[in-house]
PDB file of C-alpha atoms in Angstrom:
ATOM      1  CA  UNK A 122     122.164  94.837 -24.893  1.00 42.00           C
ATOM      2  CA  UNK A 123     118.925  94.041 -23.321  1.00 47.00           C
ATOM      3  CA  UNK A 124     115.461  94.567 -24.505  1.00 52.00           C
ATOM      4  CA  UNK A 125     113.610  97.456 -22.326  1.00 49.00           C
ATOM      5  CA  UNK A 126     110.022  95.395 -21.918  1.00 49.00           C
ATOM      6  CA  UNK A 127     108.706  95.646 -18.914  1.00 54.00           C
ATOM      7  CA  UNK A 128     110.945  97.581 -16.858  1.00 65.00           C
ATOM      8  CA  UNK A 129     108.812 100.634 -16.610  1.00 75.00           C
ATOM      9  CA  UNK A 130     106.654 101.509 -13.647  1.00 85.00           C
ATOM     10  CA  UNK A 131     103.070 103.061 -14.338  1.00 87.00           C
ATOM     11  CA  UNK A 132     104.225 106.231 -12.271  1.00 89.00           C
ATOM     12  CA  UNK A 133     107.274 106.521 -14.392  1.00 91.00           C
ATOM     13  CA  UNK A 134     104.958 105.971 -17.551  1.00 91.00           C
ATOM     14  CA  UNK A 135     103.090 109.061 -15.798  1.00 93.00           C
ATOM     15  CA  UNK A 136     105.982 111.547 -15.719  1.00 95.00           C
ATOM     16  CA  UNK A 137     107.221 110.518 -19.221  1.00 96.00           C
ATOM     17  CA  UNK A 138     102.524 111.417 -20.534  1.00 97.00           C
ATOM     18  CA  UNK A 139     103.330 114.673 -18.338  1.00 97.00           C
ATOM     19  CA  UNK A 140     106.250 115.924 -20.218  1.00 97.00           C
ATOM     20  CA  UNK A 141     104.725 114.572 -23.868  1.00 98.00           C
ATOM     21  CA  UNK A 142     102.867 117.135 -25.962  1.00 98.00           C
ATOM     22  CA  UNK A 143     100.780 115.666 -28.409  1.00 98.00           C
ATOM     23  CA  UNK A 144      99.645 117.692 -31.468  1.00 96.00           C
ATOM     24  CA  UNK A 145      95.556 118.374 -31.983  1.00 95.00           C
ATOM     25  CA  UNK A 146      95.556 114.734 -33.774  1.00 96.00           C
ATOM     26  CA  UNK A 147      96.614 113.422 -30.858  1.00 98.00           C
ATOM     27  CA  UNK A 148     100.197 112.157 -32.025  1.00 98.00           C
ATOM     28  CA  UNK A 149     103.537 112.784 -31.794  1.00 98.00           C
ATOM     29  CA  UNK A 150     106.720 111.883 -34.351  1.00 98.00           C
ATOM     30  CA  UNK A 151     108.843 109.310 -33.185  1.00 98.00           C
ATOM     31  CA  UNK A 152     112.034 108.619 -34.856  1.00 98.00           C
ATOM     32  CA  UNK A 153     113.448 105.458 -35.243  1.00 98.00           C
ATOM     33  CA  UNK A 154     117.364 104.786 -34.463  1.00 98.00           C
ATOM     34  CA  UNK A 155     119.639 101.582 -34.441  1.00 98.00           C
ATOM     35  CA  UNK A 156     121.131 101.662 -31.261  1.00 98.00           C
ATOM     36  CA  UNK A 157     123.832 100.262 -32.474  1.00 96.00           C
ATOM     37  CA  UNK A 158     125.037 101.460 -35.703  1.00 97.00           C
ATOM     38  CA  UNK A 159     123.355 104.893 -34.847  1.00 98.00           C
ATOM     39  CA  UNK A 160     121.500 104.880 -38.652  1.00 98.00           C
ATOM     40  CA  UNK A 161     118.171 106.324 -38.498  1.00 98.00           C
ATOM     41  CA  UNK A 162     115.861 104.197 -39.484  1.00 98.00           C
ATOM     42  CA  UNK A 163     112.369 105.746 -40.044  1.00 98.00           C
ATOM     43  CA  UNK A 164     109.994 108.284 -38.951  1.00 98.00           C
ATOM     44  CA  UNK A 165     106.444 107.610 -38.128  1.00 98.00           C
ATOM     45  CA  UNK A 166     103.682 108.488 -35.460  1.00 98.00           C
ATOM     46  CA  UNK A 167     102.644 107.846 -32.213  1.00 98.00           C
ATOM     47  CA  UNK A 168      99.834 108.476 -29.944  1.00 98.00           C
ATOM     48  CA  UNK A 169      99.275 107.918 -26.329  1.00 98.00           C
ATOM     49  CA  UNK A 170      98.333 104.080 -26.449  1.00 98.00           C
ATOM     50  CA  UNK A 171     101.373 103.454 -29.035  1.00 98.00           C
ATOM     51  CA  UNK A 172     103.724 104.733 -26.679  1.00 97.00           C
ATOM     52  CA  UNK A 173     102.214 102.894 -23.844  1.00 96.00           C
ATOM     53  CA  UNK A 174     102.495  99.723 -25.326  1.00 96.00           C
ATOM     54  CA  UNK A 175     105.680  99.958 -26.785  1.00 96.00           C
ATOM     55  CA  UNK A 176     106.727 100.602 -23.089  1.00 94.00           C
ATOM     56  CA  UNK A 177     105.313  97.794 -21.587  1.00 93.00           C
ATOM     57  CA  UNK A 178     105.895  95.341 -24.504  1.00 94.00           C
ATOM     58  CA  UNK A 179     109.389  96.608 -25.622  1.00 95.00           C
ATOM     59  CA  UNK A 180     108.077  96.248 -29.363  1.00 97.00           C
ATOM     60  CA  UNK A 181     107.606  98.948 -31.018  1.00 98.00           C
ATOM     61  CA  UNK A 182     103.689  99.853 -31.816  1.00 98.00           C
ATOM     62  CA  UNK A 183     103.570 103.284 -33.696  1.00 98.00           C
ATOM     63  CA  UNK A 184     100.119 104.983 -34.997  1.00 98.00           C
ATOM     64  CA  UNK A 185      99.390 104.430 -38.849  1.00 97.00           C
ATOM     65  CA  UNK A 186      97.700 107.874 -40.122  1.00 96.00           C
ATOM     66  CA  UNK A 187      96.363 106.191 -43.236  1.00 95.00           C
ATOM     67  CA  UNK A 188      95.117 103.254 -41.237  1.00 96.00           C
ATOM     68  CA  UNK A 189      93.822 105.589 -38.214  1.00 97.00           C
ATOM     69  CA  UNK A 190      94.595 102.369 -35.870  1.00 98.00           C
ATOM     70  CA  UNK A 191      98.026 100.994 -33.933  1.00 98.00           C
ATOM     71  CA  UNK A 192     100.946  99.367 -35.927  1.00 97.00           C
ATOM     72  CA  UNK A 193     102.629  96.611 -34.997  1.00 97.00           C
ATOM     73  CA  UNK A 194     105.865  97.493 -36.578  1.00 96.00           C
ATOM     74  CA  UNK A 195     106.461  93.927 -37.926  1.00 94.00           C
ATOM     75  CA  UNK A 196     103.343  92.282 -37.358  1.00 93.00           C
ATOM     76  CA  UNK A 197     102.626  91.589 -41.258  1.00 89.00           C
ATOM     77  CA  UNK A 198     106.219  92.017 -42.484  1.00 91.00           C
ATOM     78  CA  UNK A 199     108.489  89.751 -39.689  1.00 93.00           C
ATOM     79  CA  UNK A 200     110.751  92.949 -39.311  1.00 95.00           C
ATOM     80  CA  UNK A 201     110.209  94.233 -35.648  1.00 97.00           C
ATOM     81  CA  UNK A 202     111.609  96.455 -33.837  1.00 98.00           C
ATOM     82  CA  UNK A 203     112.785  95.928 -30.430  1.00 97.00           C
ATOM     83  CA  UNK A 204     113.010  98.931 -27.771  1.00 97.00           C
ATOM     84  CA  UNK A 205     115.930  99.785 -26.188  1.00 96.00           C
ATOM     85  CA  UNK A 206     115.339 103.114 -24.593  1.00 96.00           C
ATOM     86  CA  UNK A 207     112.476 105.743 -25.586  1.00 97.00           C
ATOM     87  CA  UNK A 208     113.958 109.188 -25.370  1.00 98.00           C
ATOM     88  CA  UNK A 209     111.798 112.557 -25.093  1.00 98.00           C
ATOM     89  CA  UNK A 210     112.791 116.101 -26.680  1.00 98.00           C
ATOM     90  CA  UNK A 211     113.168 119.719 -25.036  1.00 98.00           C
ATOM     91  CA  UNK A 212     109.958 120.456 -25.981  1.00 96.00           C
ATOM     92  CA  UNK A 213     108.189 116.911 -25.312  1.00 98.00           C
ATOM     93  CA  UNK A 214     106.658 116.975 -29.067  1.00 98.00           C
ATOM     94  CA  UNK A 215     109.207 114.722 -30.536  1.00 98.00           C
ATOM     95  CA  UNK A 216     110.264 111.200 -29.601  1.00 98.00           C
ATOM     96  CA  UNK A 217     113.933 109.226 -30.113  1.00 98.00           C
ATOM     97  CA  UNK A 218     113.461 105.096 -30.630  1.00 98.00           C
ATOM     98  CA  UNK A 219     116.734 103.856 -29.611  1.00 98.00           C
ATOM     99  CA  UNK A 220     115.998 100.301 -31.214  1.00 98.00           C
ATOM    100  CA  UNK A 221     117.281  96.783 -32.357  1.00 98.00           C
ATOM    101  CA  UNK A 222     115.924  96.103 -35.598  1.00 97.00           C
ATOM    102  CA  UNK A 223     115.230  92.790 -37.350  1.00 96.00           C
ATOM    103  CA  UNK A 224     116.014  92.515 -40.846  1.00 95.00           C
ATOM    104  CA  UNK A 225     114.689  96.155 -42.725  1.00 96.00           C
ATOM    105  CA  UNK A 226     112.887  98.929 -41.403  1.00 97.00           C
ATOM    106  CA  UNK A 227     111.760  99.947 -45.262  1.00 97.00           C
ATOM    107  CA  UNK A 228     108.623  98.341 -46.956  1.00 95.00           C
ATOM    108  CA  UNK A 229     110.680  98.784 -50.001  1.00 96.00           C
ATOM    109  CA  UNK A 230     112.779  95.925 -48.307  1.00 96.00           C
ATOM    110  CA  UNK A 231     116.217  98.652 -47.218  1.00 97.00           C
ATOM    111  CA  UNK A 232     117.539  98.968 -44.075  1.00 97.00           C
ATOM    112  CA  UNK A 233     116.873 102.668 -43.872  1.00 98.00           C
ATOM    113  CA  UNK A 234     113.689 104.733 -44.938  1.00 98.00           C
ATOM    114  CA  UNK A 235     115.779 107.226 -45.865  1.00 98.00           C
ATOM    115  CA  UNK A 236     117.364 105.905 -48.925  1.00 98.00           C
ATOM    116  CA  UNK A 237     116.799 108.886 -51.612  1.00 98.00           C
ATOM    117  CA  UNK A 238     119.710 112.387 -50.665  1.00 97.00           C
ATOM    118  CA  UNK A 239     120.708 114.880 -52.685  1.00 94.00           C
ATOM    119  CA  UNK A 240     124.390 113.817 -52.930  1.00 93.00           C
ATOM    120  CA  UNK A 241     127.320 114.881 -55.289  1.00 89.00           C
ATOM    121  CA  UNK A 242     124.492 117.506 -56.348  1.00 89.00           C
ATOM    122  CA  UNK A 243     122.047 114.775 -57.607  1.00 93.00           C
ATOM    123  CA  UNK A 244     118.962 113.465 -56.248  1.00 95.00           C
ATOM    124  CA  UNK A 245     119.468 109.779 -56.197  1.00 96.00           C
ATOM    125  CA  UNK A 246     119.066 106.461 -54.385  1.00 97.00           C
ATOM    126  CA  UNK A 247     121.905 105.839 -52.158  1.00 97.00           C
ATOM    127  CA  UNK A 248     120.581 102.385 -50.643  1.00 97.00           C
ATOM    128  CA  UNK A 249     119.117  99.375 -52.484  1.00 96.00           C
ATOM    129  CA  UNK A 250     116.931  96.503 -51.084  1.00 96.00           C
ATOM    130  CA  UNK A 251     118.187  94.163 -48.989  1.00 96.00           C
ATOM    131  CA  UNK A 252     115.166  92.074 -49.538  1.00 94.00           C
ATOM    132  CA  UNK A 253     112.419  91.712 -51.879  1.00 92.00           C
ATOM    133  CA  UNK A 254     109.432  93.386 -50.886  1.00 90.00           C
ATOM    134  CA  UNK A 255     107.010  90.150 -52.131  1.00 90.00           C
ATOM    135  CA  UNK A 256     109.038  88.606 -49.373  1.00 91.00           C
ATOM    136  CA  UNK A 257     107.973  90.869 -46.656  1.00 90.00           C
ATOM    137  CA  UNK A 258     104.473  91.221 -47.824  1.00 84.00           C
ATOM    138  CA  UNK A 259     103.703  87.638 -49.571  1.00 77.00           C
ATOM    139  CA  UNK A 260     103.192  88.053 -53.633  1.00 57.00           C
TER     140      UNK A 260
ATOM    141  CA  UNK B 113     134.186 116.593 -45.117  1.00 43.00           C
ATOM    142  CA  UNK B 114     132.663 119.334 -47.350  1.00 47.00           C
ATOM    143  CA  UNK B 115     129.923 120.971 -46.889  1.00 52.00           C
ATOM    144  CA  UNK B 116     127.110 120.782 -49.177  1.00 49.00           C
ATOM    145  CA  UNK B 117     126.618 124.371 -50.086  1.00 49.00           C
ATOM    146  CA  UNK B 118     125.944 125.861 -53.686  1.00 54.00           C
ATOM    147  CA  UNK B 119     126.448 122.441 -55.882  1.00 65.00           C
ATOM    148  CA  UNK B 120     122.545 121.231 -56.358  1.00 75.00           C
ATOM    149  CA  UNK B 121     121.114 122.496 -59.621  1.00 85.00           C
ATOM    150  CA  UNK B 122     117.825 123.809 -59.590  1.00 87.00           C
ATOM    151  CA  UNK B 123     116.455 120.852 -61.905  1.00 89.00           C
ATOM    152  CA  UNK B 124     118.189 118.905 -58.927  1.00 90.00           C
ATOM    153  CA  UNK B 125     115.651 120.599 -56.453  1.00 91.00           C
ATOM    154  CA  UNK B 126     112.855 120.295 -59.076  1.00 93.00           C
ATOM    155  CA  UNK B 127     113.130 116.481 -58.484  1.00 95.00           C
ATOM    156  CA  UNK B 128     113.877 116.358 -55.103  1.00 96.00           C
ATOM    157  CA  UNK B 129     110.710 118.760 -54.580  1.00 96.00           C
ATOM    158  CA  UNK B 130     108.520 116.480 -56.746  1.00 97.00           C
ATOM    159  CA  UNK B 131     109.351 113.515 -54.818  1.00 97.00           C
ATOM    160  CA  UNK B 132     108.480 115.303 -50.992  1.00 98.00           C
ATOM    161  CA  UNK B 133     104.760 115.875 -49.638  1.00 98.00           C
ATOM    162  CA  UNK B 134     104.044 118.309 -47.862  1.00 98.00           C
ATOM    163  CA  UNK B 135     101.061 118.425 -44.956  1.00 96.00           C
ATOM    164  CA  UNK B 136      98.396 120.400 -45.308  1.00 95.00           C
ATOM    165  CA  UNK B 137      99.823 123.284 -43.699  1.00 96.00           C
ATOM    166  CA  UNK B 138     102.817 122.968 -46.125  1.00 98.00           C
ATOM    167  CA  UNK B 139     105.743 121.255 -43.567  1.00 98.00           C
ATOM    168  CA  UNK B 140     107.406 118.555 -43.123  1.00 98.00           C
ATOM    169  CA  UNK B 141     109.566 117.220 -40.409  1.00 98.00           C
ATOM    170  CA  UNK B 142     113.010 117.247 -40.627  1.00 98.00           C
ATOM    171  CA  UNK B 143     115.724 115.114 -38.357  1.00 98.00           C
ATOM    172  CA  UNK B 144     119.224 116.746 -37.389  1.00 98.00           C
ATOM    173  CA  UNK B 145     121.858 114.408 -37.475  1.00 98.00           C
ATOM    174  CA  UNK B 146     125.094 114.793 -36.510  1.00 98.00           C
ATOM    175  CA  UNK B 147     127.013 113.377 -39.748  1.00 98.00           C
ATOM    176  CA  UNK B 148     130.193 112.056 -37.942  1.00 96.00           C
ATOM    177  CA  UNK B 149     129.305 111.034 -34.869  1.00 97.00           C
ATOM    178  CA  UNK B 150     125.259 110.005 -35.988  1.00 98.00           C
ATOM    179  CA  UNK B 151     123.492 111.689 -32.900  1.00 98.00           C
ATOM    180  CA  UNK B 152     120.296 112.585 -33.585  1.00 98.00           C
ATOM    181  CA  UNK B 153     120.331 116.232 -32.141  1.00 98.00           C
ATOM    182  CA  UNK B 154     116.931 117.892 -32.892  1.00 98.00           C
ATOM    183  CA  UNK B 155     113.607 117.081 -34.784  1.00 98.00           C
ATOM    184  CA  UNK B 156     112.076 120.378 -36.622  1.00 98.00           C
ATOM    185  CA  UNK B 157     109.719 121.841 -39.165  1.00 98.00           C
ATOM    186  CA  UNK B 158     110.417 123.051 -42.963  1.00 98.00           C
ATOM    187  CA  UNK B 159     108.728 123.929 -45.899  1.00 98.00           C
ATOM    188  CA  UNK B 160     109.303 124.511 -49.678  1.00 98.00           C
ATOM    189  CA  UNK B 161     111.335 128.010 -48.572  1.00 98.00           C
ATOM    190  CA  UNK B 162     113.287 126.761 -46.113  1.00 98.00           C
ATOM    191  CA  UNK B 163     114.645 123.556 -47.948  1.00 97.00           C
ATOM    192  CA  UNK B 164     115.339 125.284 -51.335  1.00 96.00           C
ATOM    193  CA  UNK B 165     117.301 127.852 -48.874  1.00 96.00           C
ATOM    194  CA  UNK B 166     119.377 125.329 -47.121  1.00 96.00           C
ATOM    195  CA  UNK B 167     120.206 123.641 -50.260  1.00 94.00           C
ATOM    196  CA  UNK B 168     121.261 127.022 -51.603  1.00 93.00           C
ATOM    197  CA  UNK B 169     123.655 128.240 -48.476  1.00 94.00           C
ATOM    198  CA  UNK B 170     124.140 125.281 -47.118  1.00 95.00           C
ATOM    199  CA  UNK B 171     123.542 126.399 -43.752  1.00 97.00           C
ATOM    200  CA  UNK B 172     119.959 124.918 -42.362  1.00 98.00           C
ATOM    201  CA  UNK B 173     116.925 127.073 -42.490  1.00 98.00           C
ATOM    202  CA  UNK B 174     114.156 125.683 -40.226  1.00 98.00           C
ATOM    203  CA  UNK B 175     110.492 126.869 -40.261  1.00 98.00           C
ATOM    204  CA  UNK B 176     109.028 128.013 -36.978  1.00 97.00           C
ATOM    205  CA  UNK B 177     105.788 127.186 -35.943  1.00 96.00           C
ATOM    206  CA  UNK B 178     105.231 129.059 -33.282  1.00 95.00           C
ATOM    207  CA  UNK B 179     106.455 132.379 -35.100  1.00 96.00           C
ATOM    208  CA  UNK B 180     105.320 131.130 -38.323  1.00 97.00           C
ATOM    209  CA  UNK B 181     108.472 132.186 -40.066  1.00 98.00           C
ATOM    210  CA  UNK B 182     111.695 130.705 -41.431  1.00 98.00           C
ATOM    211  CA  UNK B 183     114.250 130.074 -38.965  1.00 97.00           C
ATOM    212  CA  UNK B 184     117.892 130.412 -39.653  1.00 97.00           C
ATOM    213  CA  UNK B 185     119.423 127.628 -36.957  1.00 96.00           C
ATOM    214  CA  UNK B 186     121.959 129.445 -35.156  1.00 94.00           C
ATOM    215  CA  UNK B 187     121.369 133.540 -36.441  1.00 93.00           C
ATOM    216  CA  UNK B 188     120.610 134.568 -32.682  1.00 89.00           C
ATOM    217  CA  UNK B 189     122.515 131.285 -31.125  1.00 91.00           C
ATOM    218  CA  UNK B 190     125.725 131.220 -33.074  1.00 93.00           C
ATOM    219  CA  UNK B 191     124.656 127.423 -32.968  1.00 95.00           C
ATOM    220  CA  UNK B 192     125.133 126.911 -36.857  1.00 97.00           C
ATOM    221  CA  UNK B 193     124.277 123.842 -38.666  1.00 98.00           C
ATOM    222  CA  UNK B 194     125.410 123.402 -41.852  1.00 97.00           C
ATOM    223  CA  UNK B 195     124.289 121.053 -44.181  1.00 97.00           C
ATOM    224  CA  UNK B 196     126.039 117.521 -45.490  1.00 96.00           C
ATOM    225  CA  UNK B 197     123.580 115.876 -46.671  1.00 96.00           C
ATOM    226  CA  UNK B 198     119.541 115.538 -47.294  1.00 97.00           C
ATOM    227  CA  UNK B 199     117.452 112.356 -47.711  1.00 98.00           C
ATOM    228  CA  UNK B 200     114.012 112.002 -47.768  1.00 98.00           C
ATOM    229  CA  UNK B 201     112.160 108.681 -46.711  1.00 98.00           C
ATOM    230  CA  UNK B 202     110.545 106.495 -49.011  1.00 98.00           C
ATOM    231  CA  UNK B 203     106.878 108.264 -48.846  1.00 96.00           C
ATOM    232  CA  UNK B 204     108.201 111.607 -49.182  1.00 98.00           C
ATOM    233  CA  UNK B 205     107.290 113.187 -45.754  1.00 98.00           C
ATOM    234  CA  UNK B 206     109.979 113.048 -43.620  1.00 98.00           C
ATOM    235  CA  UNK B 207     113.467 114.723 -44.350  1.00 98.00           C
ATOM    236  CA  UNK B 208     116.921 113.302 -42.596  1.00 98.00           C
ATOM    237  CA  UNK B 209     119.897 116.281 -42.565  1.00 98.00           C
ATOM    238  CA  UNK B 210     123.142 115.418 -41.788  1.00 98.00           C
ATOM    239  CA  UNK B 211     124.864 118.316 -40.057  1.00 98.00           C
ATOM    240  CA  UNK B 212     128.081 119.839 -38.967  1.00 98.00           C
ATOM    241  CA  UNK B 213     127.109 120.866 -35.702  1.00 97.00           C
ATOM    242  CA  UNK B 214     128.309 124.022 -34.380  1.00 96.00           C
ATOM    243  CA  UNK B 215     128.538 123.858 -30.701  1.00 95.00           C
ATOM    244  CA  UNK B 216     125.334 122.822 -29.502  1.00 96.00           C
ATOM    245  CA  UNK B 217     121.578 121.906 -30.950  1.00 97.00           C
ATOM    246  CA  UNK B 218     119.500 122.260 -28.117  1.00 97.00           C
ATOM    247  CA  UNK B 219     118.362 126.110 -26.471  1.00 95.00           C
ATOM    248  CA  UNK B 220     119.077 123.911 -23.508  1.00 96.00           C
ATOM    249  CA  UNK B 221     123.022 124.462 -23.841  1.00 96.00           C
ATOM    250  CA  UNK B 222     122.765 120.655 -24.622  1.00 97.00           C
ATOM    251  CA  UNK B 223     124.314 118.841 -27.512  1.00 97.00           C
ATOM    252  CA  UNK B 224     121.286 117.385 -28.635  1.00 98.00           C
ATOM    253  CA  UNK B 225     117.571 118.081 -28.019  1.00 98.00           C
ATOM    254  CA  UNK B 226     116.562 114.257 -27.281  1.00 98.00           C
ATOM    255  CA  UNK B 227     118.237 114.287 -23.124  1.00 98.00           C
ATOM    256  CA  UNK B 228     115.563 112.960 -21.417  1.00 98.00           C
ATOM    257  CA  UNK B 229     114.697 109.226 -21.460  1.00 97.00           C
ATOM    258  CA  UNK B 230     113.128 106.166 -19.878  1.00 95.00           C
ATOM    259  CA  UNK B 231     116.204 104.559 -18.613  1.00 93.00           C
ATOM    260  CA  UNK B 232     116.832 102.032 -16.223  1.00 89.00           C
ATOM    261  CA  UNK B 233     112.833 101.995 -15.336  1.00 89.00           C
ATOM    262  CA  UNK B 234     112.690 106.059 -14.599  1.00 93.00           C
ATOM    263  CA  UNK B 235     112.239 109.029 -16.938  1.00 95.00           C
ATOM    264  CA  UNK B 236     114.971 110.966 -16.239  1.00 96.00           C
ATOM    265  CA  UNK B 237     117.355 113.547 -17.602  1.00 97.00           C
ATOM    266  CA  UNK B 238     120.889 111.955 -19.196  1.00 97.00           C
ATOM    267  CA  UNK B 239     122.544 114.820 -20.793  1.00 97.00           C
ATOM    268  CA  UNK B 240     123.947 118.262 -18.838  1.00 96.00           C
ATOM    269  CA  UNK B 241     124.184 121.693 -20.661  1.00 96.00           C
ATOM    270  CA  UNK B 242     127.469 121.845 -22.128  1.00 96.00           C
ATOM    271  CA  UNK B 243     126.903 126.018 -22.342  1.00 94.00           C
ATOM    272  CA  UNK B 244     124.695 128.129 -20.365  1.00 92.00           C
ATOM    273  CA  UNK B 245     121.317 129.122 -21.844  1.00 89.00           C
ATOM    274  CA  UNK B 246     122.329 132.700 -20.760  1.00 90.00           C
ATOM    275  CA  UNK B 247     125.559 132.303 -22.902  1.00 90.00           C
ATOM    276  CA  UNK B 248     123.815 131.552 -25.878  1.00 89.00           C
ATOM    277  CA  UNK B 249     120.802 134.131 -26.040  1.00 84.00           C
ATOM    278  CA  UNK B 250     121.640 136.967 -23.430  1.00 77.00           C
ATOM    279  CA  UNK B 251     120.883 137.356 -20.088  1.00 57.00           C
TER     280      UNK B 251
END
């Protein structure tokens, strides 16, 4: 499986900002999947210049809200996410990440963001960390 | 595989509910996944109601934004969803559901909501309606 960097014409970029409605902040969700294993990853933001580069890198760069600037998904932490194929809702307010991810997608060092369910009627943590988050983020 | 209906307490919810934050205008997103074969169908709203009622019958209650009411996946559709499993992310504002999908996610007629992508270098439609939208809602 390929990375998708740089395979994506500026008109193509065009059609795929024509269909895209961004909310009044500018930003859409964009989930995160592992094309792979099919596990969903994470959910975070994007906004035009996110998506952009993500195309034309094929790493992922989503919008930090708490931040207000672009994320390098990976930059600080090592754990990047590499684009295999965007993919755009009905109603062009959502996005799909088809990605390969190194290592975790979680700060809290777990593969998934989505490690807390209500399962066998208890709320609970159904993942634990693969790796220490002092190792992501230094001590 | 069960479905999830009627076996999460309400001290259950209490903690689950303690642990998710809301946006200001009292939503959060919530992914669709198909539990068996891990398709990410749809990407919607909910709020406090619409949770605590999906947890309750088991069947997934969406809010609407644009009619700025609860919506019961599937009452006008047939297109049911019922619920295997919530997580929530490790910040609290994003919800995963694993589903049993009946038929179809998507108004489209398609299986899932996400059928348009950059592939290949163009954006471009890689799903077909499995059902008429005519069959679903009327002519």
């Amino acid at each position: 499986m390929t990375d998708a960097a740089l395979v994506h014409s500026a008109p193509e970029r065009d059609a795929l900002f024509a269909a895209l409605r961004f909310d009044a902040a500018g930003l859409v969700p964009a989930i995160a999947q592992a094309a792979e294993s099919g596990e969903v990853l994470m959910l975070a933001w994007m906004n035009r210049a996110a998506i952009e580069e993500t195309l034309i890198t094929g790493r992922v760069c989503y919008f930090s809200r708490s931040r207000n600037q672009l994320w390098r998904k990976g930059e600080t932490s090592g754990q990047v996410q590499h684009l295999i194929e965007l993919r755009l809702d009905c109603d062009g307010d959502a996005v799909l990440l088809l990605v390969r991810q190194e290592g975790v997608a979680c700060h809290t060092g777990r593969r998934s963001c989505f490690y807390r369910a209500m399962r066998d009627g208890v709320f609970q943590e159904i993942a634990a960390p693969l790796i220490a988050p002092e190792t992501l983020y230094g001590a």
